[in-house]
Short mmCIF file of C-alpha atoms in Angstrom, two decimals:
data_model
loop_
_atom_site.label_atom_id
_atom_site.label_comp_id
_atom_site.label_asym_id
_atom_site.label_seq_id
_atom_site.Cartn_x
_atom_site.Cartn_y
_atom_site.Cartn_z
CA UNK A 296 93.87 118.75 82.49
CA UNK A 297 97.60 116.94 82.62
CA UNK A 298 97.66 114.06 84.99
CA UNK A 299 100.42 114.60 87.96
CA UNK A 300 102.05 111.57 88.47
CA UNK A 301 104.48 110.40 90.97
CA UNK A 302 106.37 107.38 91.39
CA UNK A 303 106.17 105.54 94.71
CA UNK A 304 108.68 103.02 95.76
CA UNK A 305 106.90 100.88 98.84
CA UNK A 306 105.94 97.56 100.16
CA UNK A 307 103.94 95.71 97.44
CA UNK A 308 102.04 95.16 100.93
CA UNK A 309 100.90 99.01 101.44
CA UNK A 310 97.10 99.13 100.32
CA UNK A 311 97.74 100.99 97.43
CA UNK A 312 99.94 98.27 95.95
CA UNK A 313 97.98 95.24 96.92
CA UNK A 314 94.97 96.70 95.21
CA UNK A 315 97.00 96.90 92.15
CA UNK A 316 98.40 93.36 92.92
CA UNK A 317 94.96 91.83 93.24
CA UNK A 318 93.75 93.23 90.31
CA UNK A 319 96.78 91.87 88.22
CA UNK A 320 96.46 88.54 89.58
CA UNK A 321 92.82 88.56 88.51
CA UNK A 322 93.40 89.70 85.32
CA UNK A 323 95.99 86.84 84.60
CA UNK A 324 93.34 84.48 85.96
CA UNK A 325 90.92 85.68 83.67
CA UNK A 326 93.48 85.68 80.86
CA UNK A 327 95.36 82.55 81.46
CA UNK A 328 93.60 80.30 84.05
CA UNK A 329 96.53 80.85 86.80
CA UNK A 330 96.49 84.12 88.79
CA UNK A 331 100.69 84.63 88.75
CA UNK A 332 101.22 84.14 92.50
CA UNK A 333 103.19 81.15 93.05
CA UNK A 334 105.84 83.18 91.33
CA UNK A 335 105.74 86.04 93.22
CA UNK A 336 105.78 86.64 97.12
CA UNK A 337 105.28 90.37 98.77
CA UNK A 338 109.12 89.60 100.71
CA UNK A 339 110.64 89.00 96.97
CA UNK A 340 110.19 92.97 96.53
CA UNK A 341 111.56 94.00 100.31
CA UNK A 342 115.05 92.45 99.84
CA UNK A 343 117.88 95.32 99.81
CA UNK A 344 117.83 94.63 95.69
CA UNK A 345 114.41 94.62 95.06
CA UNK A 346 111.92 97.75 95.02
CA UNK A 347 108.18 97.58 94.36
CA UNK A 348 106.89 101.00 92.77
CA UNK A 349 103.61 101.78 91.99
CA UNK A 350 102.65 104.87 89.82
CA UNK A 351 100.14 107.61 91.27
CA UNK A 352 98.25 109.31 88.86
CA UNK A 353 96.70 112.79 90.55
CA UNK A 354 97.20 110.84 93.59
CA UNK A 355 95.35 107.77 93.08
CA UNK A 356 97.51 104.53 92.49
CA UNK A 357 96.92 103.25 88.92
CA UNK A 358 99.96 100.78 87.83
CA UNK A 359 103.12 98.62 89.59
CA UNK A 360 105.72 97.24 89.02
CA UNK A 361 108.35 94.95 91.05
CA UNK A 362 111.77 94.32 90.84
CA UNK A 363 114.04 91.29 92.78
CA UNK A 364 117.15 89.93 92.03
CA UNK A 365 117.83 87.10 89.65
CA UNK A 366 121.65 86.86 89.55
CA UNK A 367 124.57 89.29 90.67
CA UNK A 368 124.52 91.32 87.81
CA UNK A 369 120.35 90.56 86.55
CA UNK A 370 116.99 91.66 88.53
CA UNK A 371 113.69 90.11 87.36
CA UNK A 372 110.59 92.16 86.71
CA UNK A 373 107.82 90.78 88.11
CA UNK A 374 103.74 92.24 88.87
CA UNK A 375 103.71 94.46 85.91
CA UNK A 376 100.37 95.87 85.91
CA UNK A 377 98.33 99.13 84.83
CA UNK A 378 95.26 100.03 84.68
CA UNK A 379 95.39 103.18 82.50
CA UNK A 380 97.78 103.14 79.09
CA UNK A 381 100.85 104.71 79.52
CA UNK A 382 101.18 103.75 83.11
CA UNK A 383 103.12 100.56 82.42
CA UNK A 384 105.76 102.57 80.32
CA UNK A 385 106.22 104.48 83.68
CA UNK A 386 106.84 101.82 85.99
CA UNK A 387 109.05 99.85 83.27
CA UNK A 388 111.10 103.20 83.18
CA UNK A 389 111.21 103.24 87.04
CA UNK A 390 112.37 100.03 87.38
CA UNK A 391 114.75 99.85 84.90
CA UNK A 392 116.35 103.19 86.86
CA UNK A 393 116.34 101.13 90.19
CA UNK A 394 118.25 98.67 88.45
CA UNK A 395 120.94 100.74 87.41
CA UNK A 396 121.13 102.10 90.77
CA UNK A 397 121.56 98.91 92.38
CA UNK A 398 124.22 97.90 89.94
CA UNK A 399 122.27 95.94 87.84
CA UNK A 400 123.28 95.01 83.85
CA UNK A 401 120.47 93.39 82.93
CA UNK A 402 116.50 92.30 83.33
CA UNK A 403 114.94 89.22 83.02
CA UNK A 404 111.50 89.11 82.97
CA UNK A 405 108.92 85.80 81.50
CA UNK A 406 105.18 86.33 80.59
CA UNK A 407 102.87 83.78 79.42
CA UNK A 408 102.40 83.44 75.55
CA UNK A 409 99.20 84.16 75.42
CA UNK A 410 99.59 87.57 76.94
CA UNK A 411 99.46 89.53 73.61
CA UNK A 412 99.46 92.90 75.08
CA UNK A 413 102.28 91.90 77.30
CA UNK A 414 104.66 90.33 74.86
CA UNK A 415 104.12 93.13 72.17
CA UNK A 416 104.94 95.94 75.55
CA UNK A 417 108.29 94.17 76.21
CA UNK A 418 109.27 94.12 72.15
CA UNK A 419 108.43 97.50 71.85
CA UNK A 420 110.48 98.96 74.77
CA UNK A 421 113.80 96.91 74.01
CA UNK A 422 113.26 93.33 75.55
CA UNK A 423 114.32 90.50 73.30
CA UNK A 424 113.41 87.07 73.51
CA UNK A 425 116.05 85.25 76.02
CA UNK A 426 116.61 81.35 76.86
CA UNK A 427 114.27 80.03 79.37
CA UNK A 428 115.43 80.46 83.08
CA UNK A 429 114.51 78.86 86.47
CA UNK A 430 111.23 76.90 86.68
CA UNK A 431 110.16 78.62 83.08
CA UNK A 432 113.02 76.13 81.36
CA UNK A 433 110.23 73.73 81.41
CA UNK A 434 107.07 75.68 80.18
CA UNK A 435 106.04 75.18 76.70
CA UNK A 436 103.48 78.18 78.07
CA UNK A 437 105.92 80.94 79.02
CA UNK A 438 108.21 83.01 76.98
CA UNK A 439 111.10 84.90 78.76
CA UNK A 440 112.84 88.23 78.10
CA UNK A 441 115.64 89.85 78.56
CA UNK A 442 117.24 93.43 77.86
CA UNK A 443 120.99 95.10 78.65
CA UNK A 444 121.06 98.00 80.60
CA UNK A 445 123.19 100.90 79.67
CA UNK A 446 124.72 103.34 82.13
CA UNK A 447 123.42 106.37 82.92
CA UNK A 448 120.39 105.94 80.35
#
């Protein structure tokens, strides 16, 4: 049976999303020792240039994704998470829509080093390795990312 999925743009407060948050942010814990949320706050995503999406697969929530802006022309990705393969791809493509749509030219995004599966996601769908921004400039642990967006893609 083929999965129906649906992309939901909401509050990364709704209790579908926060789920999905938690489980990120213990994830990263258990990966990295810090759980990702000093970085991130629920009103970052509920700005007119933001969105938070999360992806519903057969109706049950099972990855997210937020976007929030960085500069005027670059959004940041932040709370990439998904609990099935393939979901992440679906979010990423989401977002990277959204951003278009809100006039955006390019995403930012930073992970931490470590993340294997994270870094090798980004590399494989286009993001290339960017200088350091904002309060990653100063973490040997971090690596940030960055990728142009072209119209109408």
């Amino acid at each position: 049976m083929t999965a129906v999925e649906e992309i939901l743009f909401c509050s990364p407060r709704d209790p579908m999303a926060a789920t999905l948050v938690e489980e990120l942010s213990q994830a990263l814990r258990n990966l990295t020792g810090d759980d990702g949320r000093s970085s991130f706050s629920e009103a970052d995503a509920e700005t007119p240039n933001s969105a938070f999406v999360v992806l519903l697969q057969n109706g049950a929530p099972v990855a997210c994704g937020a976007l929030r802006p960085l500069q005027d022309d670059c959004a940041e990705i932040k709370r990439m998470y998904s609990r099935r393969p393939g979901g992440g791809l679906a979010v990423l493509l989401a977002l990277e829509r959204r951003a278009r749509e809100l006039g955006y030219r390019e995403i930012c995004l930073s992970t931490r080093k470590i993340n294997d599966r994270a870094v090798s996601f980004y590399r494989k769908h286009g993001y290339v390795i960017a200088e350091p921004y904002g309060k990653y400039r100063e973490s040997d642990l971090s690596v940030c990312f960055s990728k142009r967006l072209l119209p109408n893609a």
